[in-house]
Short mmCIF file of C-alpha atoms in Angstrom, two decimals:
data_model
loop_
_atom_site.label_atom_id
_atom_site.label_comp_id
_atom_site.label_asym_id
_atom_site.label_seq_id
_atom_site.Cartn_x
_atom_site.Cartn_y
_atom_site.Cartn_z
CA MET A 33 0.09 -0.02 -0.03
CA ILE A 34 1.28 3.46 -0.99
CA GLU A 35 0.97 5.94 2.02
CA SER A 36 1.05 9.59 1.79
CA GLU A 37 3.02 11.90 4.25
CA ASN A 38 -0.60 12.92 5.44
CA THR A 39 -1.47 9.39 6.41
CA ASN A 40 1.69 8.65 8.05
CA GLN A 41 1.33 11.85 9.93
CA LEU A 42 -2.12 10.63 11.10
CA PHE A 43 -0.63 7.37 12.42
CA LYS A 44 2.05 9.46 14.47
CA SER A 45 -0.92 11.57 15.68
CA TYR A 46 -2.57 8.59 17.02
CA PHE A 47 0.44 7.34 18.69
CA LEU A 48 0.97 10.74 20.45
CA MET A 49 -2.56 10.72 21.44
CA GLU A 50 -2.20 7.42 23.05
CA THR A 51 0.66 8.62 24.86
CA ALA A 52 -1.06 11.95 25.88
CA LYS A 53 -3.80 9.87 27.39
CA LEU A 54 -1.23 8.34 30.26
CA ALA A 55 0.05 12.02 30.81
CA ASN A 56 -2.93 14.04 30.47
CA PRO A 57 -5.86 13.35 33.16
CA PHE A 58 -8.29 15.32 30.87
CA VAL A 59 -7.68 13.18 27.87
CA LEU A 60 -7.72 10.11 30.13
CA SER A 61 -11.02 10.99 31.50
CA ASN A 62 -12.52 11.35 28.22
CA GLU A 63 -12.47 8.00 26.88
CA LYS A 64 -14.00 8.90 23.55
CA LEU A 65 -13.52 12.33 22.38
CA SER A 66 -15.78 13.68 19.56
CA LEU A 67 -14.56 13.83 15.58
CA GLU A 68 -14.30 17.71 15.88
CA GLU A 69 -12.15 17.45 19.09
CA LEU A 70 -9.77 15.05 17.31
CA ILE A 71 -9.62 17.09 14.37
CA THR A 72 -8.65 20.03 16.46
CA PHE A 73 -6.12 17.84 18.31
CA PHE A 74 -4.45 16.56 15.05
CA LYS A 75 -4.60 20.22 13.67
CA ILE A 76 -6.15 18.97 10.51
CA PRO A 77 -7.22 21.90 8.18
CA HIS A 78 -10.64 22.78 7.39
CA TYR A 79 -11.98 23.04 3.78
CA GLN A 80 -11.97 26.80 2.44
CA GLU A 81 -14.61 27.59 -0.16
CA SER A 82 -13.26 28.70 -3.67
CA PRO A 83 -15.00 30.88 -6.17
CA THR A 84 -13.61 28.73 -8.95
CA PRO A 85 -15.96 25.49 -9.69
CA ILE A 86 -14.57 22.18 -8.66
CA ASP A 87 -13.50 20.10 -11.47
CA TYR A 88 -14.73 16.52 -11.31
CA LYS A 89 -13.20 15.20 -14.86
CA TRP A 90 -9.71 15.00 -13.51
CA HIS A 91 -10.14 11.88 -11.41
CA SER A 92 -12.05 8.54 -11.78
CA LEU A 93 -14.18 8.64 -8.47
CA SER A 94 -17.74 8.46 -9.54
CA TYR A 95 -20.60 10.32 -8.12
CA ASN A 96 -22.01 7.43 -6.08
CA TYR A 97 -18.61 6.48 -4.69
CA CYS A 98 -17.93 10.12 -3.42
CA LYS A 99 -21.45 10.12 -1.79
CA LYS A 100 -21.30 6.85 -0.14
CA HIS A 101 -17.74 7.56 1.35
CA GLN A 102 -18.44 11.19 1.66
CA VAL A 103 -15.17 12.20 0.05
CA LEU A 104 -14.62 14.77 -2.82
CA PRO A 105 -11.30 15.19 -4.73
CA LEU A 106 -10.72 18.99 -5.10
CA LYS A 107 -7.64 19.49 -6.98
CA LYS A 108 -4.57 18.04 -8.39
CA GLU A 109 -1.36 19.60 -7.46
CA GLU A 110 2.09 18.98 -8.44
CA ARG A 111 2.69 16.14 -5.94
CA THR A 112 -0.47 15.47 -4.09
CA CYS A 113 -4.28 15.58 -4.55
CA LEU A 114 -6.14 17.89 -2.27
CA ILE A 115 -9.13 15.91 -1.07
CA ALA A 116 -12.17 16.76 1.44
CA MET A 117 -13.37 14.29 3.81
CA SER A 118 -16.15 14.34 6.33
CA ASP A 119 -14.00 11.86 8.25
CA PRO A 120 -10.37 12.71 7.83
CA LEU A 121 -9.29 10.15 10.44
CA ASN A 122 -10.31 7.14 8.36
CA THR A 123 -6.98 5.79 7.32
CA ASP A 124 -8.23 2.73 5.62
CA LEU A 125 -10.25 4.98 3.18
CA GLN A 126 -7.18 7.17 2.63
CA GLY A 127 -5.06 4.21 1.53
CA GLU A 128 -7.81 3.24 -0.85
CA LEU A 129 -7.80 6.56 -2.26
CA THR A 130 -4.22 6.99 -2.58
CA LEU A 131 -4.43 3.69 -4.58
CA ILE A 132 -7.28 4.95 -6.96
CA LEU A 133 -5.86 8.42 -7.50
CA GLU A 134 -2.18 7.09 -7.84
CA GLN A 135 -1.08 10.22 -5.72
CA PRO A 136 -0.41 10.90 -2.19
CA LEU A 137 -3.13 12.86 -0.39
CA GLN A 138 -3.40 16.22 1.43
CA VAL A 139 -6.65 15.97 3.29
CA VAL A 140 -8.95 18.62 4.57
CA TYR A 141 -11.81 18.36 6.78
CA CYS A 142 -15.48 19.39 5.61
CA PRO A 143 -18.75 18.63 7.76
CA LYS A 144 -20.99 16.04 6.14
CA GLU A 145 -24.13 18.03 5.22
CA LYS A 146 -21.83 20.66 3.54
CA LEU A 147 -19.58 17.90 1.77
CA LEU A 148 -22.78 16.22 0.38
CA THR A 149 -24.21 19.71 -0.86
CA LEU A 150 -20.57 19.98 -2.50
CA ILE A 151 -20.54 16.57 -4.21
CA GLU A 152 -23.87 17.23 -5.72
CA LYS A 153 -23.05 20.70 -7.04
CA CYS A 154 -19.87 19.32 -8.34
CA PHE A 155 -21.24 16.52 -10.25
CA HIS A 156 -24.57 17.94 -11.54
CA GLN A 157 -24.48 21.66 -12.03
CA SER A 158 -21.79 21.43 -14.72
CA LYS A 159 -23.09 23.06 -18.16
CA ASP A 160 -21.18 20.57 -20.09
CA ALA A 161 -22.29 17.49 -18.18
CA ALA A 162 -24.82 16.45 -20.78
CA SER A 163 -22.80 17.62 -23.60
CA ASP A 164 -19.96 15.26 -22.30
CA LEU A 165 -22.28 12.33 -22.02
CA ILE A 166 -23.73 12.89 -25.64
CA ARG A 167 -20.08 12.72 -26.88
CA ASP A 168 -19.32 9.62 -24.89
CA LEU A 169 -22.71 7.81 -26.39
CA SER A 170 -22.01 9.16 -29.78
CA ASP A 171 -19.65 6.11 -30.43
CA GLN A 172 -22.61 3.55 -29.78
CA ASP A 173 -24.51 2.18 -32.49
CA ASN A 174 -27.60 0.98 -30.44
CA PRO A 175 -28.75 2.19 -27.04
CA ASP A 176 -29.00 -0.26 -24.29
CA GLU A 177 -32.31 -1.97 -23.04
CA LEU A 178 -34.16 0.31 -20.71
CA ASN A 179 -34.09 0.07 -17.02
CA GLN A 180 -37.57 0.87 -15.86
CA ASN A 181 -37.16 0.61 -12.06
CA SER A 182 -35.09 3.69 -10.82
CA TYR A 183 -36.65 7.05 -10.83
CA ASP A 184 -33.61 8.98 -8.84
CA LEU A 185 -31.87 11.37 -11.17
CA LEU A 186 -28.81 10.71 -9.16
CA ASP A 187 -28.66 7.00 -9.16
CA ASP A 188 -25.74 5.13 -10.06
CA GLN A 189 -24.65 6.12 -13.54
CA LYS A 190 -22.59 3.20 -14.15
CA GLU A 191 -25.44 0.77 -13.71
CA GLN A 192 -27.75 2.29 -15.93
CA ALA A 193 -28.62 2.13 -19.90
CA PRO A 194 -27.08 5.13 -21.75
CA SER A 195 -30.48 6.48 -22.69
CA ILE A 196 -31.44 6.67 -19.15
CA ARG A 197 -28.31 8.36 -18.05
CA LEU A 198 -28.71 10.79 -20.83
CA LEU A 199 -32.25 11.60 -20.07
CA ASN A 200 -31.18 11.84 -16.24
CA PHE A 201 -28.42 14.33 -17.39
CA LEU A 202 -30.68 16.44 -19.44
CA ILE A 203 -33.37 16.74 -16.77
CA GLN A 204 -30.68 17.74 -14.21
CA GLU A 205 -28.93 20.25 -16.67
CA ALA A 206 -32.32 21.93 -17.49
CA TYR A 207 -33.40 22.30 -13.82
CA ASN A 208 -30.03 23.68 -12.98
CA GLN A 209 -30.33 26.51 -15.70
CA ARG A 210 -33.40 27.34 -14.44
CA ALA A 211 -35.55 25.99 -17.57
CA SER A 212 -39.20 25.92 -17.34
CA ASP A 213 -39.67 23.58 -20.05
CA ILE A 214 -37.82 20.90 -22.11
CA HIS A 215 -38.60 20.18 -25.53
CA PHE A 216 -37.76 16.86 -27.17
CA GLU A 217 -38.17 17.42 -30.96
CA PRO A 218 -37.63 14.69 -33.54
CA MET A 219 -36.09 15.82 -36.78
CA GLU A 220 -35.46 13.78 -39.85
CA GLU A 221 -32.40 12.31 -38.69
CA SER A 222 -31.53 13.60 -35.11
CA LEU A 223 -33.36 14.59 -31.82
CA ARG A 224 -33.13 18.16 -31.07
CA ILE A 225 -33.34 19.24 -27.34
CA ARG A 226 -34.28 22.86 -26.65
CA TYR A 227 -34.96 24.43 -23.18
CA ARG A 228 -37.25 27.43 -22.20
CA ILE A 229 -35.07 29.68 -20.07
CA ASP A 230 -36.72 33.13 -18.88
CA GLY A 231 -39.39 32.64 -21.27
CA VAL A 232 -37.25 31.93 -24.45
CA LEU A 233 -36.41 28.76 -26.16
CA GLN A 234 -32.52 28.14 -26.41
CA LYS A 235 -31.31 25.14 -28.45
CA ARG A 236 -28.95 23.13 -26.08
CA HIS A 237 -28.21 19.60 -28.02
CA THR A 238 -28.67 17.57 -30.93
CA ILE A 239 -28.42 13.75 -30.34
CA SER A 240 -28.75 10.70 -32.56
CA HIS A 241 -32.18 9.79 -33.60
CA LEU A 242 -31.60 6.22 -32.29
CA TYR A 243 -32.28 7.48 -29.01
CA LEU A 244 -35.60 8.78 -29.57
CA SER A 245 -37.61 5.48 -29.11
CA ASN A 246 -35.91 4.83 -25.75
CA ILE A 247 -36.24 8.44 -24.33
CA VAL A 248 -39.83 8.31 -25.51
CA THR A 249 -40.68 4.99 -23.93
CA ARG A 250 -38.81 5.90 -20.61
CA LEU A 251 -40.88 9.21 -20.16
CA LYS A 252 -44.01 7.33 -20.96
CA VAL A 253 -43.16 4.59 -18.22
CA MET A 254 -42.25 7.30 -15.78
CA SER A 255 -45.26 9.30 -16.52
CA ARG A 256 -47.77 6.10 -16.65
CA LEU A 257 -48.75 6.61 -20.29
CA ASP A 258 -49.58 4.04 -22.87
CA ILE A 259 -46.22 3.00 -24.40
CA ALA A 260 -47.94 1.25 -27.24
CA GLU A 261 -50.21 4.59 -28.23
CA GLN A 262 -48.32 6.38 -30.77
CA ARG A 263 -51.22 7.97 -32.81
CA ARG A 264 -52.70 10.09 -30.16
CA PRO A 265 -51.55 12.82 -28.02
CA GLN A 266 -51.11 11.95 -24.30
CA ASP A 267 -50.81 13.89 -20.88
CA GLY A 268 -49.14 12.75 -17.76
CA ARG A 269 -47.10 13.68 -14.80
CA ILE A 270 -43.73 12.67 -13.26
CA LYS A 271 -42.22 12.90 -9.76
CA LEU A 272 -38.54 12.74 -9.51
CA LYS A 273 -36.11 13.10 -6.82
CA LEU A 274 -32.74 15.29 -6.99
CA GLY A 275 -30.77 14.70 -4.17
CA LYS A 276 -33.11 15.67 -1.12
CA LYS A 277 -35.08 17.76 -3.70
CA GLU A 278 -38.50 16.57 -4.95
CA LEU A 279 -39.27 17.65 -8.72
CA HIS A 280 -42.70 17.35 -10.46
CA PHE A 281 -43.16 17.39 -14.22
CA ARG A 282 -46.08 17.75 -16.68
CA VAL A 283 -45.51 15.54 -19.69
CA SER A 284 -47.15 16.24 -23.05
CA THR A 285 -46.72 13.94 -26.14
CA ILE A 286 -48.19 14.61 -29.63
CA PRO A 287 -47.22 12.57 -32.96
CA ILE A 288 -45.51 14.22 -35.63
CA ALA A 289 -44.14 13.35 -38.94
CA ASN A 290 -40.76 12.35 -37.57
CA GLY A 291 -41.88 10.63 -34.26
CA GLU A 292 -43.37 11.65 -31.06
CA ARG A 293 -42.82 15.30 -29.77
CA ILE A 294 -42.41 15.66 -25.90
CA VAL A 295 -42.55 18.74 -23.77
CA LEU A 296 -41.73 18.49 -19.97
CA ARG A 297 -42.93 21.35 -17.87
CA ILE A 298 -40.82 21.56 -14.64
CA LEU A 299 -43.10 22.55 -11.87
CA ASP A 300 -40.88 23.82 -8.90
CA ASN A 301 -42.68 25.32 -6.01
CA ALA A 302 -39.70 27.29 -5.18
CA ASN A 303 -39.59 29.34 -8.28
CA THR A 304 -43.46 29.74 -8.37
CA GLN A 305 -44.81 30.45 -4.87
CA LEU A 306 -43.64 34.00 -4.56
CA GLN A 307 -44.53 36.26 -1.49
CA PHE A 308 -46.50 39.27 -2.57
CA ASP A 309 -43.74 41.56 -1.91
CA GLU A 310 -41.40 39.64 -4.19
CA LEU A 311 -43.86 40.30 -7.34
CA GLY A 312 -41.68 43.51 -8.01
CA MET A 313 -44.54 45.74 -8.45
CA ASP A 314 -43.82 49.60 -8.26
CA SER A 315 -45.11 51.24 -5.18
CA HIS A 316 -48.17 52.81 -6.71
CA THR A 317 -49.31 49.70 -8.37
CA ASP A 318 -48.49 47.71 -5.31
CA HIS A 319 -50.59 50.03 -3.04
CA LEU A 320 -53.51 50.00 -5.36
CA PHE A 321 -53.34 46.15 -5.94
CA ARG A 322 -53.23 45.67 -2.07
CA GLN A 323 -56.26 47.87 -1.76
CA MET A 324 -58.11 45.66 -4.30
CA ILE A 325 -57.29 42.21 -3.02
CA LYS A 326 -58.70 43.25 0.59
CA ARG A 327 -62.26 43.69 -0.67
CA SER A 328 -64.58 41.27 0.25
CA GLU A 329 -66.62 40.93 -2.80
CA GLY A 330 -66.03 41.64 -6.53
CA ILE A 331 -63.81 40.17 -9.09
CA ILE A 332 -60.24 40.76 -9.87
CA LEU A 333 -58.91 39.72 -13.37
CA VAL A 334 -55.25 38.95 -14.02
CA THR A 335 -54.59 38.95 -17.87
CA GLY A 336 -51.36 38.09 -20.33
CA PRO A 337 -50.20 35.46 -22.65
CA THR A 338 -49.22 31.89 -21.52
CA GLY A 339 -45.99 31.95 -19.49
CA SER A 340 -46.45 35.50 -18.23
CA GLY A 341 -46.82 34.58 -14.59
CA LYS A 342 -50.57 34.91 -14.06
CA THR A 343 -50.83 32.01 -11.80
CA THR A 344 -47.77 32.94 -9.87
CA THR A 345 -49.44 36.33 -9.25
CA LEU A 346 -52.70 34.46 -8.10
CA TYR A 347 -51.03 32.18 -5.69
CA SER A 348 -49.04 35.09 -4.17
CA VAL A 349 -52.52 36.98 -3.70
CA LEU A 350 -53.91 33.88 -2.04
CA SER A 351 -50.76 33.54 0.25
CA GLU A 352 -51.09 37.31 1.11
CA ILE A 353 -54.98 37.37 2.04
CA TYR A 354 -54.97 33.84 3.83
CA GLN A 355 -56.13 33.90 7.40
CA ASP A 356 -58.24 31.47 9.53
CA SER A 357 -61.48 33.23 9.42
CA LEU A 358 -61.30 33.09 5.43
CA ASN A 359 -62.39 29.78 3.51
CA ILE A 360 -60.37 30.19 0.19
CA MET A 361 -61.01 27.66 -2.68
CA THR A 362 -59.60 27.22 -6.09
CA ILE A 363 -60.68 25.37 -9.17
CA GLU A 364 -57.82 24.97 -11.60
CA ASP A 365 -56.74 22.92 -14.83
CA PRO A 366 -54.33 21.40 -13.73
CA ILE A 367 -53.41 22.04 -9.97
CA GLU A 368 -49.78 22.79 -10.53
CA TYR A 369 -48.67 23.70 -7.14
CA HIS A 370 -50.22 22.92 -3.84
CA ILE A 371 -50.67 25.69 -1.43
CA PRO A 372 -50.87 24.78 2.25
CA LYS A 373 -54.33 25.21 4.18
CA ILE A 374 -56.10 26.16 0.96
CA ALA A 375 -58.78 23.76 -0.58
CA GLN A 376 -57.76 23.08 -4.50
CA MET A 377 -59.94 21.26 -6.90
CA GLY A 378 -58.92 19.99 -10.22
CA VAL A 379 -60.78 20.19 -13.57
CA HIS A 380 -61.57 16.71 -15.02
CA PRO A 381 -63.44 16.95 -18.30
CA LYS A 382 -63.80 13.23 -18.50
CA ILE A 383 -65.98 12.84 -15.59
CA ASP A 384 -67.89 16.20 -16.53
CA LEU A 385 -65.92 17.92 -13.88
CA THR A 386 -65.48 21.48 -15.76
CA PHE A 387 -64.73 24.93 -14.63
CA SER A 388 -68.38 25.79 -14.50
CA THR A 389 -69.87 22.65 -12.72
CA GLY A 390 -66.65 22.68 -10.21
CA LEU A 391 -67.85 26.22 -9.44
CA ARG A 392 -71.44 25.38 -8.77
CA HIS A 393 -70.17 22.96 -6.26
CA ILE A 394 -67.68 25.22 -4.82
CA LEU A 395 -70.43 27.72 -4.13
CA ARG A 396 -72.07 25.15 -1.89
CA GLN A 397 -68.98 24.75 0.36
CA ASP A 398 -69.48 28.47 1.94
CA PRO A 399 -66.40 30.04 0.31
CA ASP A 400 -65.20 33.69 0.95
CA VAL A 401 -62.51 33.69 -1.65
CA ILE A 402 -62.86 31.75 -5.12
CA MET A 403 -59.75 31.41 -7.47
CA ILE A 404 -60.77 30.20 -11.15
CA GLY A 405 -57.71 28.92 -13.07
CA GLU A 406 -59.12 30.48 -16.09
CA ILE A 407 -62.23 32.17 -17.53
CA ARG A 408 -62.55 30.34 -20.77
CA ASP A 409 -66.51 30.18 -21.83
CA LEU A 410 -69.70 32.18 -21.20
CA GLU A 411 -70.98 29.70 -18.76
CA THR A 412 -67.72 30.01 -16.24
CA ALA A 413 -67.73 33.85 -16.78
CA GLN A 414 -71.53 34.18 -15.67
CA ILE A 415 -71.11 32.05 -12.66
CA ALA A 416 -67.96 34.05 -11.53
CA ILE A 417 -69.88 37.39 -12.06
CA GLN A 418 -72.76 36.16 -9.98
CA SER A 419 -70.52 34.82 -7.48
CA SER A 420 -68.72 38.47 -7.27
CA LEU A 421 -72.28 40.04 -7.02
CA THR A 422 -73.36 37.82 -4.04
CA GLY A 423 -70.59 38.32 -1.40
CA HIS A 424 -67.47 36.54 -2.71
CA LEU A 425 -64.22 37.79 -3.78
CA VAL A 426 -63.35 36.07 -7.36
CA LEU A 427 -59.91 35.95 -8.79
CA SER A 428 -59.30 34.75 -12.22
CA THR A 429 -57.14 34.88 -15.32
CA LEU A 430 -57.97 35.68 -18.97
CA HIS A 431 -55.72 35.78 -22.29
CA THR A 432 -55.81 39.29 -23.48
CA ASN A 433 -53.09 41.62 -24.24
CA ASP A 434 -53.70 44.39 -22.08
CA ALA A 435 -56.05 45.31 -19.08
CA PRO A 436 -58.75 47.19 -21.16
CA SER A 437 -59.17 44.69 -23.61
CA ALA A 438 -60.32 42.02 -20.85
CA ILE A 439 -63.53 44.15 -20.70
CA THR A 440 -64.24 43.60 -24.52
CA ARG A 441 -63.54 40.08 -24.20
CA LEU A 442 -66.04 39.32 -21.78
CA VAL A 443 -68.60 41.30 -23.46
CA ASP A 444 -67.88 39.41 -26.73
CA MET A 445 -68.51 36.32 -24.67
CA GLY A 446 -71.92 37.48 -23.79
CA ILE A 447 -71.52 39.28 -20.54
CA GLU A 448 -73.84 42.09 -20.19
CA PRO A 449 -71.72 45.59 -19.74
CA TYR A 450 -73.76 46.59 -16.69
CA LEU A 451 -72.93 43.44 -14.80
CA LEU A 452 -69.29 44.10 -15.35
CA SER A 453 -69.38 47.54 -14.14
CA SER A 454 -71.15 46.50 -11.10
CA SER A 455 -68.86 43.57 -10.23
CA LEU A 456 -65.34 44.30 -11.59
CA ILE A 457 -62.86 45.57 -9.16
CA GLY A 458 -59.92 45.97 -11.31
CA VAL A 459 -57.87 44.37 -14.17
CA LEU A 460 -54.00 43.49 -13.77
CA ALA A 461 -52.06 43.09 -17.14
CA GLN A 462 -48.71 41.53 -16.65
CA ARG A 463 -45.49 40.26 -18.64
CA LEU A 464 -42.27 39.02 -17.76
CA VAL A 465 -39.13 40.46 -19.03
CA ARG A 466 -35.59 38.97 -18.53
CA ARG A 467 -33.24 40.53 -16.18
CA ILE A 468 -29.78 41.91 -17.30
CA CYS A 469 -27.02 39.56 -16.17
CA GLU A 470 -24.95 41.65 -13.68
CA SER A 471 -21.75 39.66 -14.30
CA CYS A 472 -21.55 40.81 -17.93
CA LYS A 473 -23.54 43.99 -18.07
CA GLU A 474 -22.20 46.79 -20.24
CA VAL A 475 -23.69 50.14 -21.88
CA ASP A 476 -25.91 49.37 -24.92
CA HIS A 477 -26.50 51.74 -27.88
CA PRO A 478 -29.92 50.86 -29.53
CA ALA A 479 -30.90 51.34 -33.06
CA LYS A 480 -32.75 54.45 -33.81
CA HIS A 481 -35.61 52.25 -34.94
CA ASP A 482 -36.25 50.40 -31.88
CA LEU A 483 -36.16 53.79 -29.89
CA GLU A 484 -38.97 54.97 -32.22
CA LEU A 485 -41.05 51.96 -31.70
CA LEU A 486 -40.88 52.55 -27.94
CA ASP A 487 -42.90 55.71 -28.95
CA GLU A 488 -42.34 57.43 -25.50
CA ASN A 489 -40.53 60.77 -24.68
CA LEU A 490 -37.22 59.76 -23.59
CA ASP A 491 -34.43 61.80 -21.54
CA LYS A 492 -31.56 62.44 -23.99
CA ASN A 493 -29.14 61.48 -21.18
CA LEU A 494 -30.78 58.16 -20.58
CA VAL A 495 -28.30 55.30 -20.55
CA PHE A 496 -29.35 51.81 -21.78
CA TYR A 497 -27.62 48.50 -20.80
CA LYS A 498 -27.46 45.01 -22.22
CA GLY A 499 -25.70 41.83 -21.13
CA LYS A 500 -22.58 41.09 -23.25
CA GLY A 501 -23.02 37.09 -22.34
CA CYS A 502 -20.83 35.20 -20.02
CA PRO A 503 -20.52 31.55 -18.69
CA ARG A 504 -23.02 32.66 -15.69
CA CYS A 505 -25.87 33.30 -18.10
CA PHE A 506 -24.88 30.63 -20.53
CA GLN A 507 -23.86 33.42 -23.04
CA THR A 508 -27.46 35.07 -23.28
CA GLY A 509 -26.80 38.36 -21.40
CA TYR A 510 -29.70 37.76 -19.10
CA LEU A 511 -30.36 36.00 -15.76
CA GLY A 512 -33.78 35.75 -14.14
CA ARG A 513 -36.84 37.73 -14.86
CA LEU A 514 -38.79 40.63 -13.70
CA GLY A 515 -42.60 41.51 -13.66
CA ILE A 516 -44.11 44.37 -15.41
CA TYR A 517 -47.64 45.33 -14.51
CA GLU A 518 -50.52 47.44 -15.83
CA LEU A 519 -53.40 47.89 -13.42
CA MET A 520 -56.61 49.28 -14.35
CA SER A 521 -58.92 50.24 -11.40
CA VAL A 522 -62.62 50.19 -12.40
CA LYS A 523 -64.00 53.24 -10.62
CA GLY A 524 -65.03 56.89 -11.64
CA GLU A 525 -65.12 57.44 -15.56
CA VAL A 526 -63.82 54.02 -16.34
CA LYS A 527 -66.69 52.41 -14.54
CA LYS A 528 -69.29 54.46 -16.15
CA LYS A 529 -67.88 53.84 -19.58
CA ILE A 530 -67.70 50.05 -19.23
CA GLY A 531 -71.49 50.33 -18.63
CA GLU A 532 -71.74 51.98 -22.05
CA SER A 533 -69.86 49.21 -23.83
CA ILE A 534 -67.33 51.29 -25.50
CA GLU A 535 -64.26 49.95 -27.53
CA SER A 536 -61.05 48.86 -25.43
CA HIS A 537 -58.93 51.54 -27.18
CA GLU A 538 -61.29 54.34 -25.91
CA LEU A 539 -61.51 52.63 -22.57
CA ARG A 540 -57.57 52.66 -22.62
CA SER A 541 -57.54 56.46 -23.28
CA ILE A 542 -59.85 56.99 -20.43
CA ALA A 543 -58.00 54.79 -17.95
CA VAL A 544 -54.57 56.68 -18.84
CA LYS A 545 -56.29 60.06 -18.11
CA GLU A 546 -57.27 58.57 -14.50
CA GLY A 547 -53.71 57.28 -13.91
CA LEU A 548 -53.27 53.89 -15.81
CA VAL A 549 -49.50 53.24 -16.28
CA THR A 550 -49.07 51.21 -19.43
CA LEU A 551 -46.99 48.07 -19.99
CA LYS A 552 -44.51 49.95 -22.07
CA GLN A 553 -44.27 52.74 -19.27
CA GLN A 554 -43.48 50.03 -16.62
CA GLY A 555 -41.04 48.81 -18.96
CA LEU A 556 -39.23 51.92 -19.44
CA ARG A 557 -39.04 52.12 -15.70
CA LEU A 558 -36.86 49.06 -15.57
CA ILE A 559 -34.93 50.24 -18.48
CA LYS A 560 -34.03 53.47 -16.47
CA ASP A 561 -33.03 51.36 -13.63
CA GLY A 562 -30.71 49.31 -15.55
CA LYS A 563 -32.61 46.15 -14.89
CA THR A 564 -33.56 45.16 -18.50
CA THR A 565 -32.96 45.87 -21.97
CA LEU A 566 -35.05 47.98 -24.76
CA GLU A 567 -35.20 44.76 -26.64
CA GLU A 568 -36.75 42.88 -23.79
CA VAL A 569 -39.30 45.66 -23.27
CA LEU A 570 -40.33 45.79 -26.95
CA ARG A 571 -40.56 42.04 -27.10
CA VAL A 572 -43.08 41.69 -24.45
CA ALA A 573 -45.10 44.89 -24.59
CA LEU A 574 -45.34 44.90 -28.36
CA GLY A 575 -45.20 41.35 -29.08
CA LEU A 576 -41.84 41.72 -31.32
CA GLN A 577 -39.90 38.45 -31.82
CA GLU A 578 -36.29 38.51 -30.43
CA GLY A 579 -33.55 39.44 -32.82
#
């Protein structure tokens, strides 16, 4: 056995310790010292965090080995290997590691919980992990048979089929890069993988078409879908483990010309259940909206396109207004996130449990506040309006471009304008813009054409910023998202004109005169604060495509 200087020193320390027991009454009276006391006695150094990511590629230790033995090689130096251990007094393990790494060890102590966190971060937060695996698999002609028993993303990689290892890596990579969706798109001769990050699809990988069948089958098995059915769309859900974290996914499959296309929606409670204070509204909008949600009856609508954060806003409102004296109930399609102490009901059209039928049953449960996932038809809209007129606070969403358009949409559905003017408290239109990455932020010089599209009186001294692109933001220039909000309060002249059923553009003009701050103006505020780009505001406020 090859022994390092560090190992020899430990043996000497043990000898000194035994000697010390005979000479030192304190040591003698403590037959068994704690690990921390022994580490202090032996003067073993503690692990010091470094801003540089830990490289796991230079050694042959697997994730499972490091996790099982609670060790992590940190750095290969000229003559030694720097390694962190939760039990640096385990000389047997040190001898084994010396043989495996073929170099003497320099050991540092790292507490167990911290070390396990480091191991997971080291092995599973690398941007190139999935790319490396794809390159490793590219030489194989045929994927292995599926192992359909394991659903732990961090399970032993060496004992799994390549297709399972690849899928696990892709899911981990997408989650670590803050993706909301993973797209598996079969092309004519390949399988394209794209992630939706901060609301924008980004191409990540292109792999062999040979893996399509196994990946589709694996996902269908995990989501309990019919693996033999390839002609009809299917929907399912998956629950997976990522270390101590439990992730939920919504799965959608559709048949297309080159095979089955699958989209995984990542449902992460930590990213969705924001506190009301974290929504990022300006002080005026925040104050006005808080007054609205404190009302005991009426209807509040949140509007915007898919993926604009409407559900997140409603969940934060429910968390804000919750108290034991209120009976809060929701009906959703589907229930994406579970809120403690709030009764949530999912829509099931196959058993005739729709929004409208579910609402009727909810009204028999003596609710104070009702949240409707979406108003899709006249019947649901009518019940929502009637509920708001009979002593209930109703919250719901609608797909419209701005706040005044929600009125027109409901009138077009068949709701009488006088009912809207009587029941509607306010309409909140919202969008999500990407936040500039602070690590690569620099001054921007927008094109004159883009400035004209903003159509606002701009300060000549206004400084624009953008993200240059760096490893932290995966070269996109953006990291995270911010909300912009347009809140129309239904009172005064607005309330009067709704009853007269005027067009949305006329209603907008009146609302602006009464203090409505538009989405563009809210976006301009974020531009002035250096938080987002002109390009982003134009993309979400005017519906312009990126680039």
